[in-house]
């Protein structure tokens, strides 16, 4: 009977997703095509991308959040380091080598063949100029770890980046165009100064150069044939914008574009109704998890936490949160993170009610107990799935749904036995705060309540070691400790959904944004 109740909850959720008023067929494709602005192609190979909104800027040094700027910017701007989504590794890009010369100073060696827009060579002085624009500009919150006074140029191909504090994983931020987009100083001057480069950034060195921006209509990028690396496949990329997810999807289905970005799960599911559409699921910056209060009378017992792990249905939670799409998670870090270490069993995750009951009896609670579960109203259905799962092993869950801002006062004080949370570790050190009980609860971004001294020792390795081998082992130990002690139950990876007009080879960044400079038709 309880299993049937769980099935009914899942079925209800799926029906809500499919029947929520979001179109799931091509019946309005004509309307979408009529309202879509299609810029005239100027090259033989044109990639057309539909964004969700017109960017406020395509210069990352002038905005603090990525948004749709990310898609355009990463085609134009180089980064010092490259994140390879095929291998999940950080690789050389404009920087050929990097090493910590002490805890807060990173020495970087760059290429000597990067040609700027104005035809000059890009040097270490231009990297220093980029840093100066970052720490003093509109996006300076992205540069909080950089101490400009401690940054210096050694020679044309070598510079030192000084930090305000020990931050060994800062290296991963050097692969993000939203943190360190490389700008050439002489090109800025040739373009009439910095203000001109906010809207017309003829100052980058990436695979594409700025072409034109027609307000309210489109942004055109042109392939940079002087690019130092592998040349892009397409002659040009035209970014335009359609606010509605369904309309973006149907614009691709109507043949007006190549890609629609960030479509919703219902539109992704509907792609099967179109003959010429292909869907792509890209992992984002975090995972959806259930964090536990390890100070709770019952949850302080590791056997109880393990029982809860085996009782919860990750597939059902993925159905609730992502319409069954994306990957199951086995860590607070997504598989797209350079510091992610797999457990090996994420894809075979299965509930085991009998084992859960045995573990609960071994812990001394064969008849179960009661847990209080406050949660924001938008997580209510997920809470009901968790409630139904745990009822099968005798645990009663009292749901207390509330408005989000009321919930914040609960999460900030740790007044919960369990908490559903989507982790967002763009800066991977954020994930450490979820488990470090030396940090006040209201500064921990949620996470577990309580903590463990031996875990804190591992956290310190992850937070402060500048020895790359020791650092990577620390992150492996951190994730494995959490798994072995069942401090959190991961459900699924937060994902981004895309519609395309065919099969493509592609890479994406750690934020889940497809790198359209690295897109080419599949063989």
Coordinates of C-alpha atoms in Angstrom, one line a residue, residues 371-380 383-384 387 397-404 406-407 409-410 415-418:
X371 CA 11.6 13.7 12.0
X372 CA 10.6 17.3 11.4
X373 CA 11.2 18.5 7.8
X374 CA 10.8 22.2 7.1
X375 CA 11.1 23.1 3.4
X376 CA 10.2 25.9 1.0
X377 CA 6.9 25.5 -0.7
X378 CA 8.5 24.9 -4.2
X379 CA 10.1 21.7 -2.8
X380 CA 6.8 20.3 -1.4
X383 CA 9.3 16.4 0.4
X384 CA 6.2 14.2 -0.2
X387 CA 8.0 11.3 3.3
X397 CA 8.2 12.7 8.5
X398 CA 6.4 15.8 9.5
X399 CA 6.4 18.2 6.6
X400 CA 6.3 21.9 7.3
X401 CA 6.1 23.9 4.0
X402 CA 6.6 27.7 4.1
X403 CA 7.5 30.6 1.9
X404 CA 11.1 30.8 0.8
X406 CA 10.6 32.2 6.0
X407 CA 12.5 29.1 5.2
X409 CA 15.4 31.9 8.8
X410 CA 15.2 28.2 9.5
X415 CA 16.6 24.3 12.8
X416 CA 15.9 21.3 10.7
X417 CA 16.4 17.5 10.8
X418 CA 16.6 17.3 7.0

